[in-house]
CSV table of C-alpha atoms in Angstrom, one decimal:
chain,number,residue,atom,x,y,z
A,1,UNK,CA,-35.3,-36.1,142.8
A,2,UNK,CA,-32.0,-36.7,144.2
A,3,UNK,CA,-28.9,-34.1,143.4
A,4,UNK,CA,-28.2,-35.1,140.2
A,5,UNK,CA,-31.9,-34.2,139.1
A,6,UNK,CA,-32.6,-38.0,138.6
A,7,UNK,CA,-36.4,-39.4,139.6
A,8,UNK,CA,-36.6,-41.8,141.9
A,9,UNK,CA,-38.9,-44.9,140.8
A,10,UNK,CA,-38.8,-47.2,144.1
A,11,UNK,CA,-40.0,-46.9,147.2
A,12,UNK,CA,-38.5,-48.2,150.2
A,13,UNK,CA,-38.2,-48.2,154.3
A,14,UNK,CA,-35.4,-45.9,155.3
A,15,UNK,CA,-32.7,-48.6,156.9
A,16,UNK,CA,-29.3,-47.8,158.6
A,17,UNK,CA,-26.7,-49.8,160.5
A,18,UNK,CA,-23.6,-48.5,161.9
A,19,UNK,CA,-21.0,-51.7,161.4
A,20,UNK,CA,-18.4,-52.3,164.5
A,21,UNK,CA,-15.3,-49.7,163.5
A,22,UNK,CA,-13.0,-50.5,161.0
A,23,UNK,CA,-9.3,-50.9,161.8
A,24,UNK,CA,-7.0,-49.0,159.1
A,25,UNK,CA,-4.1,-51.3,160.0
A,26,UNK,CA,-5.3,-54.8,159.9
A,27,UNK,CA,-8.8,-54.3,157.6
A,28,UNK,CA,-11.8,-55.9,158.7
A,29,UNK,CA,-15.1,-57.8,156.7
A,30,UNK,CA,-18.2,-56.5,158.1
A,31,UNK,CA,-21.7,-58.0,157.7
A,32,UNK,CA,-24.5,-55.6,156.8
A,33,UNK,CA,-27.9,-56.2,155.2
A,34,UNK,CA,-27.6,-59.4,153.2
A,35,UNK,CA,-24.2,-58.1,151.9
A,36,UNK,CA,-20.3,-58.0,153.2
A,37,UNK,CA,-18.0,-55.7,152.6
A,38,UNK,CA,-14.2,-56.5,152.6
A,39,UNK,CA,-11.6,-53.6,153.6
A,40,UNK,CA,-7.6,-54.4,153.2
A,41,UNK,CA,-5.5,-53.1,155.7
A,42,UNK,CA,-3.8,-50.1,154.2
A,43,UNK,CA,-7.0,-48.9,151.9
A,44,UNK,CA,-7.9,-46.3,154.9
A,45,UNK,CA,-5.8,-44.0,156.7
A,46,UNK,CA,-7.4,-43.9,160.0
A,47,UNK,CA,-10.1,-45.9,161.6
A,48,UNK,CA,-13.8,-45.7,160.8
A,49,UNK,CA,-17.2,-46.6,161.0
A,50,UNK,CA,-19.1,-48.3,158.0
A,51,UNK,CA,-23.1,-46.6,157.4
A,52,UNK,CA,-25.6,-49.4,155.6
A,53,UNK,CA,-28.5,-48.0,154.1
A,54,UNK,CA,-31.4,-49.0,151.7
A,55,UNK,CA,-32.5,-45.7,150.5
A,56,UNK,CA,-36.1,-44.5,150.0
A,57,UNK,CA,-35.5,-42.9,146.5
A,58,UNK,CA,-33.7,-45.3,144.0
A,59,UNK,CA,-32.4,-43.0,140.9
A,60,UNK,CA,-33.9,-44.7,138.0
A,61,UNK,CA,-31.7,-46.7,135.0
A,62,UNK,CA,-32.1,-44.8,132.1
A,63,UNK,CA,-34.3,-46.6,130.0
A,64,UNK,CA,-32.0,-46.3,127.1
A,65,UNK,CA,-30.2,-49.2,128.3
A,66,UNK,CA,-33.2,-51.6,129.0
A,67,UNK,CA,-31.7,-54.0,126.4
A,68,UNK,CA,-28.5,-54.6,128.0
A,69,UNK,CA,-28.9,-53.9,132.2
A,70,UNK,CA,-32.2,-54.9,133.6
A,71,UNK,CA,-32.5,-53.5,137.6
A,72,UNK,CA,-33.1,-56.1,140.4
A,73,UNK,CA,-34.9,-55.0,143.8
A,74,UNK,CA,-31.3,-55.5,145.2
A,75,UNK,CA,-29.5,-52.0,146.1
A,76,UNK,CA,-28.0,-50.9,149.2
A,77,UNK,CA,-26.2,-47.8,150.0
A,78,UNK,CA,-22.6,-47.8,151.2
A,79,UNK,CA,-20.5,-45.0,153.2
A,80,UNK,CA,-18.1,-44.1,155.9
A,81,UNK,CA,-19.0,-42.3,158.7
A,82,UNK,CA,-16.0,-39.8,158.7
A,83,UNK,CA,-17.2,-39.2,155.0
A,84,UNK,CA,-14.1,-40.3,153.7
A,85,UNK,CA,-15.1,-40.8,149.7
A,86,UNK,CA,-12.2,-42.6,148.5
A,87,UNK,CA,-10.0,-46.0,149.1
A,88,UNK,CA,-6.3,-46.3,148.5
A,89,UNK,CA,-6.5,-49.9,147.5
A,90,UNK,CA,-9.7,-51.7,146.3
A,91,UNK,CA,-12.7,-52.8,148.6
A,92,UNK,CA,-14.7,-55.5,147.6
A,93,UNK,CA,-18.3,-55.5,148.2
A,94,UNK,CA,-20.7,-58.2,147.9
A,95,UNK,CA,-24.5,-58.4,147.7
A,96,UNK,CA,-26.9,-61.4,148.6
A,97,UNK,CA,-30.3,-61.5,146.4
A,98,UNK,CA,-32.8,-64.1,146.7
A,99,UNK,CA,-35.3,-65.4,143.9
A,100,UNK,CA,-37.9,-62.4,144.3
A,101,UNK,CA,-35.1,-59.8,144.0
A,102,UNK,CA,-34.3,-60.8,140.7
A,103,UNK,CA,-37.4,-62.0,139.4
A,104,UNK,CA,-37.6,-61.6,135.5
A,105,UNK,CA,-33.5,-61.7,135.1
A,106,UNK,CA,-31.3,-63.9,134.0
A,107,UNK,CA,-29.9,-65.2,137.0
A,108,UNK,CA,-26.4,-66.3,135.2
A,109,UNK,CA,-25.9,-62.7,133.8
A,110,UNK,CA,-25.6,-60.6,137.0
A,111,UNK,CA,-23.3,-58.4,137.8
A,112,UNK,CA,-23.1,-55.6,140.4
A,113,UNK,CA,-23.7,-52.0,139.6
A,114,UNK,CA,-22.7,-48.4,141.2
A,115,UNK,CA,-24.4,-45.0,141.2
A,116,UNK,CA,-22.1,-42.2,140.2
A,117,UNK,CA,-23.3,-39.5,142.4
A,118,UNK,CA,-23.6,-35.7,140.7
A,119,UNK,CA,-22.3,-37.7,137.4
A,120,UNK,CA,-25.7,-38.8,136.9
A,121,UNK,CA,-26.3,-42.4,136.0
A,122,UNK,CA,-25.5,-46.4,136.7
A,123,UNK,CA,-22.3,-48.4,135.6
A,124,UNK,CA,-21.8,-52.0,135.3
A,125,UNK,CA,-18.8,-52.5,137.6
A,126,UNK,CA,-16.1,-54.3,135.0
A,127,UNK,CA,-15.1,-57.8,136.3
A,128,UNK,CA,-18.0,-58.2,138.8
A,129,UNK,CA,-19.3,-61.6,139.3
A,130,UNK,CA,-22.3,-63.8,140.3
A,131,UNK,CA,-22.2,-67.0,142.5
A,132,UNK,CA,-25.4,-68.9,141.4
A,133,UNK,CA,-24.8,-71.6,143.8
A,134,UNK,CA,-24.7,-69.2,147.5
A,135,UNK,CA,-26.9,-66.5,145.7
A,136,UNK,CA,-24.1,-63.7,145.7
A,137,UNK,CA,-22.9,-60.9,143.4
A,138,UNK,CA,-19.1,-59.6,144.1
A,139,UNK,CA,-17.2,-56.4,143.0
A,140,UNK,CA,-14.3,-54.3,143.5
A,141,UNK,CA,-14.7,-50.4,143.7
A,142,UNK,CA,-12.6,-47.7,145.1
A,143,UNK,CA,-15.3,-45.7,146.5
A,144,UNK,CA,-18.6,-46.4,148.4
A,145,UNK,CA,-22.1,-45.0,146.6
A,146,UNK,CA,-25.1,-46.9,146.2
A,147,UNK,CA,-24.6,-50.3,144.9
A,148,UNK,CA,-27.1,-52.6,142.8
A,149,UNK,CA,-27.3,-55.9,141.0
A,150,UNK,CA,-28.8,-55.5,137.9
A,151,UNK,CA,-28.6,-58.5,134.8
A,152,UNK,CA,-26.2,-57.3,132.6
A,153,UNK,CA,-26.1,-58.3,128.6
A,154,UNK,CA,-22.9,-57.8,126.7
A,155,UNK,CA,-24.2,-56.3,123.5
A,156,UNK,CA,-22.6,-58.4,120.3
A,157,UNK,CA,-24.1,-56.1,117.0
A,158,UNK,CA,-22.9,-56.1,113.4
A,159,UNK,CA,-22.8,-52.3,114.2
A,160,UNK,CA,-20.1,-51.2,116.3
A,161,UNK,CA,-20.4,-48.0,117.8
A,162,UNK,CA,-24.3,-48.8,118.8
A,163,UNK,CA,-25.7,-45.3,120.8
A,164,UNK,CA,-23.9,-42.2,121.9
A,165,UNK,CA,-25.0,-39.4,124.3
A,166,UNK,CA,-24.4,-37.7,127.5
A,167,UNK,CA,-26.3,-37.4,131.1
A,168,UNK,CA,-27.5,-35.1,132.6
A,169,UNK,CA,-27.7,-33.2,129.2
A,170,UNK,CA,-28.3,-30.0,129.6
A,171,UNK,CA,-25.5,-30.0,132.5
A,172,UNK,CA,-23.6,-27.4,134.7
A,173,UNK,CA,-19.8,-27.0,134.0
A,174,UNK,CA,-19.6,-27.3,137.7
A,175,UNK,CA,-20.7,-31.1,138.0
A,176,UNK,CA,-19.6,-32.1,134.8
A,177,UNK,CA,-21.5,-34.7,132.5
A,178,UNK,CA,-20.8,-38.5,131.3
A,179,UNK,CA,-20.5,-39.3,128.4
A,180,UNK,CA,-21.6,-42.8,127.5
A,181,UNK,CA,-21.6,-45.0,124.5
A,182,UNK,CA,-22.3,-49.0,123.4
A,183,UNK,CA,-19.7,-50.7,121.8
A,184,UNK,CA,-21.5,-53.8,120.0
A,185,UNK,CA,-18.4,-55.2,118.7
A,186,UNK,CA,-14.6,-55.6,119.7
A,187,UNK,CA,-13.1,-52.6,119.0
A,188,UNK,CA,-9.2,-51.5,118.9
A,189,UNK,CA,-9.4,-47.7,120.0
A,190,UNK,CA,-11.7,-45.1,121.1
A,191,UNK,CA,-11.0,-41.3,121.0
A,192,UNK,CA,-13.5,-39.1,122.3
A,193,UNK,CA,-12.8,-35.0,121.7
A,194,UNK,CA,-14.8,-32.3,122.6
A,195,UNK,CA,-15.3,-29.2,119.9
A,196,UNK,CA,-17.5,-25.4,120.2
A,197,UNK,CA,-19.1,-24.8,117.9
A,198,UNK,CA,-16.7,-22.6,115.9
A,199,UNK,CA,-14.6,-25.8,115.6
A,200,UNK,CA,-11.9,-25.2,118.5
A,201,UNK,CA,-10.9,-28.2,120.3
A,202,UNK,CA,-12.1,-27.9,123.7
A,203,UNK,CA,-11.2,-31.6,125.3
A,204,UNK,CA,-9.2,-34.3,124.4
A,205,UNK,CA,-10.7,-37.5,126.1
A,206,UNK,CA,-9.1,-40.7,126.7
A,207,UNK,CA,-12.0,-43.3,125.7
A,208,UNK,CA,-12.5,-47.2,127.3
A,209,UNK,CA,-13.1,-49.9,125.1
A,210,UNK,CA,-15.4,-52.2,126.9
A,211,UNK,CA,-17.5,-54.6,125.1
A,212,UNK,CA,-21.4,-52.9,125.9
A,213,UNK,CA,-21.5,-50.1,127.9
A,214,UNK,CA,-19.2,-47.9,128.2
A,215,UNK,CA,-18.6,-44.1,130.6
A,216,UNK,CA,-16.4,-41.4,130.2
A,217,UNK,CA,-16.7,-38.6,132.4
A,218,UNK,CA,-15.9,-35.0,131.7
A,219,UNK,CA,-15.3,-32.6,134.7
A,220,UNK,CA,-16.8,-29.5,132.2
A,221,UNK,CA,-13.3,-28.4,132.1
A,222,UNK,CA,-11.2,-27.0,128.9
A,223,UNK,CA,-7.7,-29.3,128.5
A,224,UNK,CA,-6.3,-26.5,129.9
A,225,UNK,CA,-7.8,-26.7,133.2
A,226,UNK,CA,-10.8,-23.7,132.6
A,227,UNK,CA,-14.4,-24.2,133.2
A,228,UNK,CA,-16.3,-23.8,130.1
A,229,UNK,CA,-19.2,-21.4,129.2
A,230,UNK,CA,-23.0,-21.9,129.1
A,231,UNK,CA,-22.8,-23.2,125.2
A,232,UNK,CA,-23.5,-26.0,123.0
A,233,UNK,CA,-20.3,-28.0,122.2
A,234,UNK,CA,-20.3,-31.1,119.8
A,235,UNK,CA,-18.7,-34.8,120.8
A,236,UNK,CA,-16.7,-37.0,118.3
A,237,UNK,CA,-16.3,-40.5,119.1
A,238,UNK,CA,-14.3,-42.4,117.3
A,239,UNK,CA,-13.6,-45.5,116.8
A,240,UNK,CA,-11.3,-47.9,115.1
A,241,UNK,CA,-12.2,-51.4,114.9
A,242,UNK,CA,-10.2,-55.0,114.9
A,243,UNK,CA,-9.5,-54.5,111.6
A,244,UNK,CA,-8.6,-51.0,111.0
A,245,UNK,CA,-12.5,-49.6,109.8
A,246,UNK,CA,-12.8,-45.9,111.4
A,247,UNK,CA,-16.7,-46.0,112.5
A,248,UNK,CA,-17.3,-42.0,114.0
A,249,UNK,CA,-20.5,-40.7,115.6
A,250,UNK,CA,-21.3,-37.2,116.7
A,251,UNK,CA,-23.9,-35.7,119.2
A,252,UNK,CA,-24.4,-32.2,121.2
A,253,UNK,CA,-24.1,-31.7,124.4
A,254,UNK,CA,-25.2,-28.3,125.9
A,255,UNK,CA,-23.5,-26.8,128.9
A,256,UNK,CA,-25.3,-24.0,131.4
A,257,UNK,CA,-24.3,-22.1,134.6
């Protein structure tokens, strides 16, 4: 298992490779195991070193989502070696797959995916896109993780607000939990609140209307900046459609210390 209590499901060789340093004031593109990596000047604040790995333990895709995101044998783990987590402008990353990587996907329909650490899970980075003709997959993060292709389907449904729950569930106030949901249809709004179970309003959430999947994450905190306690607390999603319909769904989520 890896932190976030996930199994692992692949097997591979432990790989690193420590890239030439990275300059904080001009950027630099650095090769690294079938993938590039492309740092503006500007998105660090002091020089560094970029760590390539292809981990032993993959954390597995939920199987929830088999119907729209489909895992390739394409992932790669990204990091500084100052342990730096976060950029101040975006980094685009690109993988290279080749025809046995992505056997049994649709090759048109791949997009690049990110783990979110002690969040739990794998997102669909928004706006990430395939090259069919060099064999490429391209995205722009703000952070460095592990980093996968997976085929991607954009759910169109007659119902809107498809499936709604939260990972890792039960979770610790400490690490928080993400909430996720499947919009199947264009929506307008989303509003996601948090409520105990005496009715109080614990968290006010602002929602993302992406067509498919979609991740909210809540830190385990009260809006007024307290942890919570080891309860059960209930989730309202919300949703208002293109045309004004109010679609609502409601789920528990049970928080431990």
């Amino acid at each position: 298992k890896d932190k976030a209590g996930n199994l692992g499901v692949e097997q591979r060789h432990f790989l690193v490779k420590v890239q030439s340093a990275i300059s904080a004031n001009t950027g630099s593109s650095l090769g690294f195991l079938n993938g590039e990596v492309t740092i503006p000047a500007g998105a660090l604040t002091t020089d560094d070193r970029l760590v390539a790995t292809i981990p032993a333990v993959i954390p597995e895709i939920p199987p929830e989502l088999n119907a729209i995101v489909k895992a390739s044998n394409r992932i790669v783990e990204l990091k500084l070696q100052s342990g730096v987590a976060q950029f101040t402008k975006p980094v685009t990353v690109t993988l290279s797959y080749s025809a046995g990587d992505i056997s049994g996907l649709k090759e048109n329909n791949l997009r690049l995916s990110f783990y979110s650490g002690k969040k739990g899970g794998w997102s669909v980075i928004p706006n990430s896109t395939v090259d069919t003709v060099n064999k490429k997959v391209t995205g722009a993060v703000d952070h460095f993780t592990l980093f996968r292709i997976v085929e991607f389907t954009a759910l169109v449904s007659d119902e809107i607000l498809v499936d709604v729950f939260n990972f890792p569930n039960p979770f610790s106030p400490a690490n928080g939990t993400t909430i996720r949901y499947i919009l199947g249809n264009t929506v307008n709004e989303v509003k996601i609140k948090v409520y105990n179970i005496y009715g109080d309003l614990i968290r006010d959430l602002t929602g993302t209307n992406n067509l498919g999947m979609n991740d909210v994450y809540w830190d385990g905190k009260e809006d007024g900046g307290n942890a919570i306690s080891s309860e059960v607390y209930i989730c309202i999603i919300k949703v208002k459609d293109t045309q004004g319909k109010e679609i609502v769904k409601r789920f528990k989520l049970a928080g431990w210390k």
